Structure formats: structure tokens, C-alpha cells
Amino acid sequence: MARSPSPPPLPPASLEELPPGVRPSASGSARTEGYYKIPESAKSAYLLQRNRAIVNVSTAATSSGTAPAQASAISRSNRVNTRRLVQGMEQATKLLTSAAVGESTSSDLLKFNQLRTRKKQLKFARSPIHDWGLYAMESIPMGEMVIEYVGEVIRAQVADKREKYYERTGIGSSYLFRVDDDAVVDATKKGNLGRLINHCCAPNCTAKIITINGEKKIVIYAKTNIEPGEEITYDYHFPLEQEKIPCLCGSSRCRGFLN
């Protein structure tokens, strides 16, 4: 049986219609030509969903005469550099955070040492809020430490038993200040003038727990500028309870109850 002659080659006009990088089919059927690789740059010309970044890398490598293995090495190197950059940014963020915390700790330590070196001029006297109160005898700027709340550090379980004991023995006021879930400062029988500070719904001070040399301290800070003769107050932040304790602070923002 005679073999049919091969079809004539495509005219030049048809060759111009082909995408760049695609060779013309001499037989008229691409299936008879076998498999051949189309460059990535040619695919990107008619496949819009191709990754242009990869195509550009391949094109740059081909135009500069770089081998495919070297192009892959460059791509891996870029990924490694990107990961190192991200890790460096994370480490820098941690350092900045720790530096900010360190500055705050150093500031608290400096103020605490100053407070111990020169204590604020304070006195106790009768208070219209409740029983005895603590009064400033000098001007105290906002942000300054006023006094440390000193007492016996006990466990929370011991504090619960002592509170019930104080109620049974008729002690009108107990001075238990919770530091955390495990520790409570009891200033009922072992304390300083800090235990006489009364509650106010709009106080001029606030209580803050700081750590000095690994030990937690309760310090009273001034929230506003305190003038001589002004009573020192802070918010007790008692938890909500069914049995209410009346508040007599006299503030315009008084909540009516301590708890």
C-alpha cells in the first residue's frame, strides 16, 4: 500500500499566529510530533494563571546564561534569606518588649529605693469616711509612690481562717490585702500606716503590686497631685457579694457600696 505524501509546511502567515516558543507542526498534527518542553516564558504568554514571579526568575536565568540548577539554588537562597529576615524581626520585637518591661522594672526599683530612703510625710487622724484615715503632710506629685502596704505575708488558706477568727473575736476591721492567688498580706496586727488608708470610689491613689528582687510588694501610687492635708484614698476593689458594705466616701461618683 502506497504511503500518502507528507502535507506541505505551514505558510509563514500561520507561523506568525503561533505563540512564542511553540514550534510549528510539520505534519499538521501535534500528536505525531512527540513530546517537547515549552519554556516557562512561552507558557506565561498565553496562560495568565502562571506564576509570573517564577517565570521572571526563569527568564532572567535564561537570558543571563545561568543554568537551571543555579536558578534553583538562587530561589532556595531567597527563601532562606526571607526566613532569616522574619526571624530577625521577631527577635527584634522580643528585645524591644523586654527592654520596655526592663525600663518599667528599673523605674519601679528606683522609686521604691527613693521611698525607703526618704519616706513621705504622712499622719493619721480621724476620717469622715471611716474611723481613722491617712493624710498627706506634703505635696505629692502624680505618679509618685506614697507608701508601701506592709504586713505579714500568709497563704490564702490561712487568710480565710484568720478572717473568720477576726469576725468571731470582734475585731471591727481586718486588713487583708490579696497579692495573688497564693499570697495575702495581713496588716491587722503587723503593719504600718498604709493599713489606715480608706476606700473611695473616686480615689487620689491606686494600689499596685510590683516585684523587687524577686519579691512582690504592694505600693500605693498617687493618681493625682495630692495637696497637704488631703486624705489618702484608693479603691479597694472588693468582689461583688450579697451582703453589702455601705460606702461613706462622699464622692460625687460614689457607688453606694464597697462590694
CSV table of N, CA and C in Angstrom, one decimal, residues 37 39-40 54 57-77 79:
chain,number,residue,atom,x,y,z
A,37,LYS,N,9.6,20.1,25.5
A,37,LYS,CA,9.3,21.1,26.6
A,37,LYS,C,9.1,22.5,26.1
A,39,PRO,N,9.2,26.4,27.1
A,39,PRO,CA,9.8,27.2,28.2
A,39,PRO,C,8.7,27.9,29.0
A,40,GLU,N,9.1,28.2,30.3
A,40,GLU,CA,8.1,28.9,31.1
A,40,GLU,C,7.7,30.3,30.6
A,54,ILE,N,7.9,33.2,39.2
A,54,ILE,CA,8.7,32.0,38.8
A,54,ILE,C,9.1,32.2,37.3
A,57,VAL,N,12.0,34.7,37.1
A,57,VAL,CA,13.2,34.1,37.5
A,57,VAL,C,13.8,33.3,36.5
A,58,SER,N,13.0,32.4,35.8
A,58,SER,CA,13.5,31.5,34.8
A,58,SER,C,14.0,32.3,33.6
A,59,THR,N,13.2,33.4,33.2
A,59,THR,CA,13.6,34.2,32.1
A,59,THR,C,14.9,34.9,32.3
A,60,ALA,N,15.0,35.4,33.6
A,60,ALA,CA,16.3,36.1,33.9
A,60,ALA,C,17.5,35.2,33.9
A,61,ALA,N,17.2,34.0,34.4
A,61,ALA,CA,18.3,33.0,34.4
A,61,ALA,C,18.7,32.6,33.0
A,62,THR,N,17.7,32.4,32.1
A,62,THR,CA,18.0,32.0,30.7
A,62,THR,C,18.7,33.1,30.0
A,63,SER,N,18.2,34.4,30.2
A,63,SER,CA,18.8,35.5,29.4
A,63,SER,C,20.2,35.7,29.9
A,64,SER,N,20.5,35.5,31.2
A,64,SER,CA,21.9,35.7,31.7
A,64,SER,C,22.8,34.5,31.5
A,65,GLY,N,22.3,33.4,31.0
A,65,GLY,CA,23.0,32.2,30.7
A,65,GLY,C,23.2,31.4,32.0
A,66,THR,N,22.4,31.6,33.0
A,66,THR,CA,22.5,30.8,34.2
A,66,THR,C,21.9,29.4,34.0
A,67,ALA,N,22.5,28.4,34.6
A,67,ALA,CA,22.0,27.1,34.4
A,67,ALA,C,20.8,26.9,35.3
A,68,PRO,N,19.9,25.9,35.0
A,68,PRO,CA,18.7,25.7,35.8
A,68,PRO,C,19.0,25.3,37.2
A,69,ALA,N,20.1,24.6,37.4
A,69,ALA,CA,20.5,24.2,38.8
A,69,ALA,C,20.8,25.4,39.6
A,70,GLN,N,21.5,26.4,39.0
A,70,GLN,CA,21.9,27.6,39.6
A,70,GLN,C,20.6,28.5,39.9
A,71,ALA,N,19.7,28.5,39.0
A,71,ALA,CA,18.4,29.2,39.2
A,71,ALA,C,17.7,28.6,40.4
A,72,SER,N,17.7,27.3,40.6
A,72,SER,CA,17.0,26.7,41.7
A,72,SER,C,17.7,27.1,43.0
A,73,ALA,N,19.1,27.1,43.0
A,73,ALA,CA,19.9,27.5,44.1
A,73,ALA,C,19.6,28.9,44.5
A,74,ILE,N,19.4,29.8,43.5
A,74,ILE,CA,19.1,31.2,43.8
A,74,ILE,C,17.7,31.3,44.5
A,75,SER,N,16.7,30.5,44.0
A,75,SER,CA,15.4,30.5,44.6
A,75,SER,C,15.4,30.0,46.0
A,76,ARG,N,16.2,29.0,46.3
A,76,ARG,CA,16.3,28.5,47.7
A,76,ARG,C,17.0,29.5,48.6
A,77,SER,N,18.0,30.2,48.0
A,77,SER,CA,18.7,31.2,48.8
A,77,SER,C,17.8,32.3,49.2
A,79,ARG,N,14.5,32.1,49.6
A,79,ARG,CA,13.6,31.7,50.7
A,79,ARG,C,14.3,31.7,52.0
